[in-house]
mmCIF file of C-alpha atoms in Angstrom:
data_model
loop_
_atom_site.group_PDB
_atom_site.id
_atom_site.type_symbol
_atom_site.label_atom_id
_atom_site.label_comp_id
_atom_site.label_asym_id
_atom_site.label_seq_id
_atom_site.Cartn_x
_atom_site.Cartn_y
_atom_site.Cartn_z
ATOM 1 C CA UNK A 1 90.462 29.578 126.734
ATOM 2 C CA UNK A 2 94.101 31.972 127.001
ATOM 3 C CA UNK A 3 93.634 35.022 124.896
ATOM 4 C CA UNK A 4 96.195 35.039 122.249
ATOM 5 C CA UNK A 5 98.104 38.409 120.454
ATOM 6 C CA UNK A 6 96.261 38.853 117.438
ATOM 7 C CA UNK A 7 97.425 41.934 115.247
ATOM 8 C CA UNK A 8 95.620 43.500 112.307
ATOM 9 C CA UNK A 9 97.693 45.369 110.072
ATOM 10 C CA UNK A 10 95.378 46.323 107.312
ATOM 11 C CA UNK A 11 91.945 46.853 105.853
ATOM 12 C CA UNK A 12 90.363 47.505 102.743
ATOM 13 C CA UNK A 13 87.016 47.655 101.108
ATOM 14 C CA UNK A 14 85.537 48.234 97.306
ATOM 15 C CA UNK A 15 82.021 48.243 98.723
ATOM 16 C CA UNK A 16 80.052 47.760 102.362
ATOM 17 C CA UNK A 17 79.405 44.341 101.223
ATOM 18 C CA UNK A 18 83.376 43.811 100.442
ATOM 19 C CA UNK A 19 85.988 44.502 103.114
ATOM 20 C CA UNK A 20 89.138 42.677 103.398
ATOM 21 C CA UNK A 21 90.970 42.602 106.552
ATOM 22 C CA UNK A 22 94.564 41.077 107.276
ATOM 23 C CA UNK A 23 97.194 40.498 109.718
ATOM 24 C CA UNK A 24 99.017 37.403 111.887
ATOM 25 C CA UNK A 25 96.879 35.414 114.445
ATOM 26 C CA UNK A 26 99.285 33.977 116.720
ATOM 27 C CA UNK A 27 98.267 30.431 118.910
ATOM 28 C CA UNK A 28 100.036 28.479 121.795
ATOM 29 C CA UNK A 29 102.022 25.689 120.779
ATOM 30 C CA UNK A 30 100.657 22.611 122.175
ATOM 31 C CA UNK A 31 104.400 21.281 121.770
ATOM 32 C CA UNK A 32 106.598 23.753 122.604
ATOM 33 C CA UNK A 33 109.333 25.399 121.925
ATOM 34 C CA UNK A 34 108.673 27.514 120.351
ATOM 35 C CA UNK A 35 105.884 28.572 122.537
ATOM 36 C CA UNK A 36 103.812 30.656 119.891
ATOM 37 C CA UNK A 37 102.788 29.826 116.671
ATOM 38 C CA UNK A 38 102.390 32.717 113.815
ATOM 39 C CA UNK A 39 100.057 32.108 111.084
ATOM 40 C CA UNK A 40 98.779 34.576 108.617
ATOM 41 C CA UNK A 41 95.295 35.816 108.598
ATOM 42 C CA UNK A 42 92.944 37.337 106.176
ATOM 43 C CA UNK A 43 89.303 37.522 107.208
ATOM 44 C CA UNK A 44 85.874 38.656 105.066
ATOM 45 C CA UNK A 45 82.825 40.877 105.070
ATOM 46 C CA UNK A 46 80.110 40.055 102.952
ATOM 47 C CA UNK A 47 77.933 42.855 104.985
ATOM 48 C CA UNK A 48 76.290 40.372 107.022
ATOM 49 C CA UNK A 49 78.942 38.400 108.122
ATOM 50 C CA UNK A 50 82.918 37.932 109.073
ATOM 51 C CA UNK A 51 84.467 34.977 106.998
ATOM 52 C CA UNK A 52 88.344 34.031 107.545
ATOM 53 C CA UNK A 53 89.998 32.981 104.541
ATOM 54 C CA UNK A 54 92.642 29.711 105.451
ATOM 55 C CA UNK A 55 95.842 29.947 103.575
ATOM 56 C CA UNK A 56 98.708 27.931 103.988
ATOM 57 C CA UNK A 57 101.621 30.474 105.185
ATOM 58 C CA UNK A 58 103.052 30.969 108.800
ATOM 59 C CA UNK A 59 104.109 34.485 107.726
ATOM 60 C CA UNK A 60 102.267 38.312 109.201
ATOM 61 C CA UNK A 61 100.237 39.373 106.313
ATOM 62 C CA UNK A 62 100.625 43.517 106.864
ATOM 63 C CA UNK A 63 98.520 44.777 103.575
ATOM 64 C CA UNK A 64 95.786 43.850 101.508
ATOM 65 C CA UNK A 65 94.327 45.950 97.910
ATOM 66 C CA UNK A 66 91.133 45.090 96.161
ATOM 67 C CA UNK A 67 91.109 45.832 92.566
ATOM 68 C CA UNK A 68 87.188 43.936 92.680
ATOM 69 C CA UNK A 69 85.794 40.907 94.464
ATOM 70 C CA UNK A 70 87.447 38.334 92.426
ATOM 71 C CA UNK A 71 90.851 40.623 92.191
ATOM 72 C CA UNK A 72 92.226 41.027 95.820
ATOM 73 C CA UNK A 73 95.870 41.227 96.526
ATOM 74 C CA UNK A 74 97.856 41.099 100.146
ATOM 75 C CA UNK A 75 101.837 40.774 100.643
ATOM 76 C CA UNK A 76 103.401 40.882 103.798
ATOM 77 C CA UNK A 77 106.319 38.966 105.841
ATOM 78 C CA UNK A 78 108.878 37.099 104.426
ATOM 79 C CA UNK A 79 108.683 38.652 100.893
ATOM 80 C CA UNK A 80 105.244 36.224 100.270
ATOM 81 C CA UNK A 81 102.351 37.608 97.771
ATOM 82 C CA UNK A 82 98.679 36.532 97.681
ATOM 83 C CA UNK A 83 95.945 36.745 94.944
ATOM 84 C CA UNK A 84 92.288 35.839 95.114
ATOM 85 C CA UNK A 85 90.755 35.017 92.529
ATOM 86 C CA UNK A 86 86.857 35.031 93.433
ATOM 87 C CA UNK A 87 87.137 31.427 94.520
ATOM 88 C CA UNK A 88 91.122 30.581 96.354
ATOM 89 C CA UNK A 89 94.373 32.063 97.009
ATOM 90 C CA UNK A 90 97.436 31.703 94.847
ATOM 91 C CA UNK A 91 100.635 32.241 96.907
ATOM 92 C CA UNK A 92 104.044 33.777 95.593
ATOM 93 C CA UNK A 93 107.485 34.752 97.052
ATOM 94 C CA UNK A 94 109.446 37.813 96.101
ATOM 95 C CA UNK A 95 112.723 36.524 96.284
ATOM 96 C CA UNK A 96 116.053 38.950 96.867
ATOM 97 C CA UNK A 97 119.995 38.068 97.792
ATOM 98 C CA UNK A 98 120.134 37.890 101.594
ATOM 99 C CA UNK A 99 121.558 36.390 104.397
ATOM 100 C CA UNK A 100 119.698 34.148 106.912
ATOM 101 C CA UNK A 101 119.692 36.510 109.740
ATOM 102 C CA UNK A 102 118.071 39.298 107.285
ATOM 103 C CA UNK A 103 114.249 39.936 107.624
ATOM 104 C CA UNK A 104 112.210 40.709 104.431
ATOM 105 C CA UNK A 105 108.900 42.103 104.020
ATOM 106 C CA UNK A 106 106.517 43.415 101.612
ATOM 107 C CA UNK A 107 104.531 46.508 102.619
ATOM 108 C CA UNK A 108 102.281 47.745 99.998
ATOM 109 C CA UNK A 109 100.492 46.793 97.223
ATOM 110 C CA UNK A 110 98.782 48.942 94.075
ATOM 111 C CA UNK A 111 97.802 49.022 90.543
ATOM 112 C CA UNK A 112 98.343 51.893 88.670
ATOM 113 C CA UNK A 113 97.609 52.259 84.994
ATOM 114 C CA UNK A 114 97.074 48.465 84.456
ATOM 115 C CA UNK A 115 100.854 47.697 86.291
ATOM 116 C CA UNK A 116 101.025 46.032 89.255
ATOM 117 C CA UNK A 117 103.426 47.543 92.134
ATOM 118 C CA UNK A 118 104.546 46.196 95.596
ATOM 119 C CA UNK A 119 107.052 47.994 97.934
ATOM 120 C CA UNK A 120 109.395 45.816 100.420
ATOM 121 C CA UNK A 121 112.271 46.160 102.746
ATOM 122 C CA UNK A 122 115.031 44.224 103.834
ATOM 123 C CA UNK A 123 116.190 44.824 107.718
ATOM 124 C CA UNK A 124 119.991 43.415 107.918
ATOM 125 C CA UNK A 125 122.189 44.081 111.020
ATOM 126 C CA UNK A 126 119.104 43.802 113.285
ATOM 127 C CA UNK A 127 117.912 47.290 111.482
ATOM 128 C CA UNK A 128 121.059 49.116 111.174
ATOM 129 C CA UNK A 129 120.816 48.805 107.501
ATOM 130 C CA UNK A 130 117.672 48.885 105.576
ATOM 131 C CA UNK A 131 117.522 47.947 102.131
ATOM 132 C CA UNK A 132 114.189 49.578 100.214
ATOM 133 C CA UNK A 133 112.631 48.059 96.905
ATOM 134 C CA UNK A 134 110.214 49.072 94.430
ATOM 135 C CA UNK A 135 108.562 45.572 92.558
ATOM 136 C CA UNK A 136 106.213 45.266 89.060
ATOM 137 C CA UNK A 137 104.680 42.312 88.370
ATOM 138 C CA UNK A 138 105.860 42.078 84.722
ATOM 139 C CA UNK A 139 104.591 38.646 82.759
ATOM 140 C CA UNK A 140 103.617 37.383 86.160
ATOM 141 C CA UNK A 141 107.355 37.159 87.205
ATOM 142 C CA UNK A 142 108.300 40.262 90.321
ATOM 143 C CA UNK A 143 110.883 42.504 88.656
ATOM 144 C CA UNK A 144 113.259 44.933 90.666
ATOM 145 C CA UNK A 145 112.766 48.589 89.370
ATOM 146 C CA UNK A 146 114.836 49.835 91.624
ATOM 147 C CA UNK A 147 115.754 49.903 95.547
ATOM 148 C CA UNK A 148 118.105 52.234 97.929
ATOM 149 C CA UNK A 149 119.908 51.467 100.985
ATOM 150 C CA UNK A 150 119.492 53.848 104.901
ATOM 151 C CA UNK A 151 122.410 53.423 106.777
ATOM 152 C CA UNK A 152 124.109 55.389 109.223
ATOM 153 C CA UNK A 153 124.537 59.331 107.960
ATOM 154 C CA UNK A 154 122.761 58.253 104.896
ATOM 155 C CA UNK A 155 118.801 58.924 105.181
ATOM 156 C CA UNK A 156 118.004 60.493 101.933
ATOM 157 C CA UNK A 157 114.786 58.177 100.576
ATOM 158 C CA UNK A 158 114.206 57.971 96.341
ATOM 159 C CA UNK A 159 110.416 57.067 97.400
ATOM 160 C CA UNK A 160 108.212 56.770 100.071
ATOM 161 C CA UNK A 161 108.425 53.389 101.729
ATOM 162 C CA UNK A 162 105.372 53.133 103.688
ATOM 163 C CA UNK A 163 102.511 53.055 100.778
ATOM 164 C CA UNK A 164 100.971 54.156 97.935
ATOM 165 C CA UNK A 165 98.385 56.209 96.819
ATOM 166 C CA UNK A 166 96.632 56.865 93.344
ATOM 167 C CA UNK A 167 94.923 59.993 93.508
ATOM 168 C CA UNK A 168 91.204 60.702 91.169
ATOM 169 C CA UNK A 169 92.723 61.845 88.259
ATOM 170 C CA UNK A 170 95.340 58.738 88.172
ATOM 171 C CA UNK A 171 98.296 60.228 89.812
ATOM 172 C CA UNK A 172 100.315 57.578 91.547
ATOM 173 C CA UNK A 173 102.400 58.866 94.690
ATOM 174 C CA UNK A 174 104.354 56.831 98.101
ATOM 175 C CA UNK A 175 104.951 58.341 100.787
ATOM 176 C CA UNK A 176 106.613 57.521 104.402
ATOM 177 C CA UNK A 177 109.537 58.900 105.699
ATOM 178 C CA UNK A 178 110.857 61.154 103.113
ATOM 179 C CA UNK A 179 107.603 62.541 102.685
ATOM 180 C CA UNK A 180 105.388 62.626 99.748
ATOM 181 C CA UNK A 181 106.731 61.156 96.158
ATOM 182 C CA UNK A 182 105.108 61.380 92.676
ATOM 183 C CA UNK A 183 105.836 58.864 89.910
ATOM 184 C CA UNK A 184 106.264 60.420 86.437
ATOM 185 C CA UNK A 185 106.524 56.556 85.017
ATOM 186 C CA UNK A 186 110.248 56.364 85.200
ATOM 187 C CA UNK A 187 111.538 57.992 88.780
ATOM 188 C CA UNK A 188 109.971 58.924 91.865
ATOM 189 C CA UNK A 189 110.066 63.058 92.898
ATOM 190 C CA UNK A 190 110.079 64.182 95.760
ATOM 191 C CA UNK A 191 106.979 67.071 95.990
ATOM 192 C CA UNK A 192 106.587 66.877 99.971
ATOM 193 C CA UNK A 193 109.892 67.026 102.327
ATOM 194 C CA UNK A 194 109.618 66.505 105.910
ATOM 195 C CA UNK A 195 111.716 64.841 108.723
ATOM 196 C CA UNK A 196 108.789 63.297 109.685
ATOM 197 C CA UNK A 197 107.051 59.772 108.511
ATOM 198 C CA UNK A 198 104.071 60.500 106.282
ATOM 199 C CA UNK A 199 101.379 57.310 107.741
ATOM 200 C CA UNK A 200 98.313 58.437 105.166
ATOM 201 C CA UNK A 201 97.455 60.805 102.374
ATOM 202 C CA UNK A 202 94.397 60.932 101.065
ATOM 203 C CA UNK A 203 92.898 63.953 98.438
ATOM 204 C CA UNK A 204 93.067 65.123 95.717
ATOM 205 C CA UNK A 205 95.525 67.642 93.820
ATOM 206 C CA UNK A 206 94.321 70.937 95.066
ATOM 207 C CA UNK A 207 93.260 68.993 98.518
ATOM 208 C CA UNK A 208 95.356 66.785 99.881
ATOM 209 C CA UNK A 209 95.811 65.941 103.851
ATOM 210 C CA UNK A 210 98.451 63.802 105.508
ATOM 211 C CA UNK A 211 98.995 62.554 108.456
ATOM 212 C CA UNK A 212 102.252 61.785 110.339
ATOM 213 C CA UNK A 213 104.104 60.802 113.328
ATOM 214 C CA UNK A 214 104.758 63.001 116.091
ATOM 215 C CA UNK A 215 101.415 64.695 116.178
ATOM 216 C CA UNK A 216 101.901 66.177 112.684
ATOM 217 C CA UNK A 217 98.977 67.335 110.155
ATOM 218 C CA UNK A 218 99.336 68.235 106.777
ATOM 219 C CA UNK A 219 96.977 70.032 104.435
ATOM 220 C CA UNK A 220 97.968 71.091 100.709
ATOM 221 C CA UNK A 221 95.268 73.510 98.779
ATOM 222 C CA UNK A 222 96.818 73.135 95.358
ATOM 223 C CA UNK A 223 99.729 75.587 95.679
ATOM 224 C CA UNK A 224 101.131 75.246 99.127
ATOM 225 C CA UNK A 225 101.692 72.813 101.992
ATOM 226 C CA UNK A 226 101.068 73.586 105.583
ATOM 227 C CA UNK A 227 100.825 71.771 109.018
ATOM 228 C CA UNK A 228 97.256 72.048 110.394
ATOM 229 C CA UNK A 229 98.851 73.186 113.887
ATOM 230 C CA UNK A 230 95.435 73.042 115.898
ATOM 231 C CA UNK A 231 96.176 69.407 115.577
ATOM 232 C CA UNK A 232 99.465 68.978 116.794
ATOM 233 C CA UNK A 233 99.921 66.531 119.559
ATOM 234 C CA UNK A 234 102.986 65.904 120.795
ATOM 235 C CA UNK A 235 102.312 62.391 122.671
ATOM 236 C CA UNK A 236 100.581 61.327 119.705
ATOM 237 C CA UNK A 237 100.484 58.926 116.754
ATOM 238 C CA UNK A 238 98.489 59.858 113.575
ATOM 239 C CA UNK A 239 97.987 57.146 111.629
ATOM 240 C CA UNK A 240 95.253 57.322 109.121
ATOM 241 C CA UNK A 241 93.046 60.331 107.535
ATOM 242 C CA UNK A 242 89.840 60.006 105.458
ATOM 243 C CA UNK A 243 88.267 62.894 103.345
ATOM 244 C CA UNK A 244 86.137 64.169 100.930
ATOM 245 C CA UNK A 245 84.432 67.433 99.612
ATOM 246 C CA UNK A 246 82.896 68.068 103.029
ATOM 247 C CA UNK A 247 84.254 66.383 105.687
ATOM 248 C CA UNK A 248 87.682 64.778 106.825
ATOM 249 C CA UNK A 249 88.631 62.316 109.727
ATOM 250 C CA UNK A 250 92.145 62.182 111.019
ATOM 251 C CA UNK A 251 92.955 59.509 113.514
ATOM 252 C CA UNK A 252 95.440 58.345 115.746
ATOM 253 C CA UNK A 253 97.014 56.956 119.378
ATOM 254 C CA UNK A 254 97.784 58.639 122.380
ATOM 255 C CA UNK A 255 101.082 57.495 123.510
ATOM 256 C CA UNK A 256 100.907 59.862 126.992
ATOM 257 C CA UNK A 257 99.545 57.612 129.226
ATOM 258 C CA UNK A 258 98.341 53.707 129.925
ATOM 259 C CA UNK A 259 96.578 52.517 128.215
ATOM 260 C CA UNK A 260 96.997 54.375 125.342
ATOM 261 C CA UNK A 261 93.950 55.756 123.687
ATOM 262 C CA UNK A 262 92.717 56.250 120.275
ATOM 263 C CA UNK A 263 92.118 60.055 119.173
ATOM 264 C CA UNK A 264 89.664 60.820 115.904
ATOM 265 C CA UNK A 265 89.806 64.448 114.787
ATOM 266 C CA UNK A 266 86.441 65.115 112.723
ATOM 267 C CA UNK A 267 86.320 68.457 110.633
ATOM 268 C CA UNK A 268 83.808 70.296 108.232
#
């Protein structure tokens, strides 16, 4: 059997016995063209075993968020939303004004304060001009709160457009390129500037550590924000960070060589 390009793009768990994973398993077309067929996948872990989930959508699924096992949510390409309710999936579509050659997506999901978010972006011109939007889930119908444009000279961000975060006492941020946003309930402000994409924050308030692209590590202690320079790797990719009272993981890729290797930074 021909291996196939499977890609996870995200992960998340409410309890060893409850991990969702997501992404796009991709097959060869028995009657081609085209040669490869793209169908979502979302797969299960009970904590004894991997289940995949079958829903009917030929679209990358790139995030999934777990309110509790009968409340899961995942969005991805194409603008399409799906909710589990303990026992199948119910599948929506975000819906904006387009053209044909445009490609949508959804990015992130949260709930905050009982509201339901989701974060998407619109690539027209092959990329040359990205359109960013902020969703709620208002009466079960996805309302536009607001959205901003990058093109050319213009690069200033109102939010960050990677994910969100809710902190432990209920603070919900994004960050991304732009760098780290808070939401006071009506606008996003910008408490973290960088030229460089924020991939992860997690913390809390007086605690918080980030990591970015280009080898970049950030640590904030409650008053200021520094880059954990010890860390800095050119070459590589940080992607995700993990931390609590004690302890902290930071991980990444290597981009210096092939094949490219994973890097975990763990510190006490």
């Amino acid at each position: 059997m021909q291996r196939t390009p499977n890609s996870w793009y995200g992960v998340y768990g409410t309890a060893e016995n409850d991990v969702w994973v997501v992404g796009s398993k991709v097959d060869y077309n028995p009657s081609p063209p085209p040669p490869l067929n793209e169908t979502s996948f979302i797969i299960h872990y009970d904590g004894s075993k991997w289940v995949e989930h079958k829903v009917n959508t030929s679209s990358a699924v790139y995030n999934v968020y777990a309110i509790k096992p009968n409340d899961v949510w995942a969005c991805g390409a194409d603008g399409i939303v799906y909710h589990y309710n303990g026992s199948h999936w119910d599948i929506d579509t975000i819906k904006i004004s387009k053209s044909a050659d445009d490609f949508f997506q959804l990015n992130n999901m949260i709930k905050h304060n009982e509201k339901l978010y989701c974060l998407g972006r619109n690539a027209t011109e092959q990329g040359a001009k990205l359109t960013y939007y902020f969703f709620e889930n208002i009466n079960n119908d996805w309302i536009k709160l607001d959205s901003f444009i990058i093109e050319g000279d213009n690069l200033e961000y109102k939010w960050g457009p990677a994910a969100f975060y809710v902190s432990k006492i209920n603070k919900l941020y994004s960050h991304g390129f732009g760098g780290v946003f808070e939401y006071s309930g009506s606008e996003w402000i910008n408490i973290f500037k960088t030229e460089y994409a924020i991939t992860d924050m997690k913390g809390e308030e007086n605690n918080f550590v980030l990591s970015g692209d280009f080898g970049h590590v950030f640590h904030y202690n409650g008053k200021d924000w520094k880059e954990l320079t010890n860390l800095y790797r050119e070459e590589v990719v940080y992607s995700g960070v993990w931390i609590d009272k004690d302890e902290v993981f930071v991980i990444g890729w290597d981009l210096s060589g092939y094949p490219q290797t994973t890097l975990v930074w763990h510190g006490k």
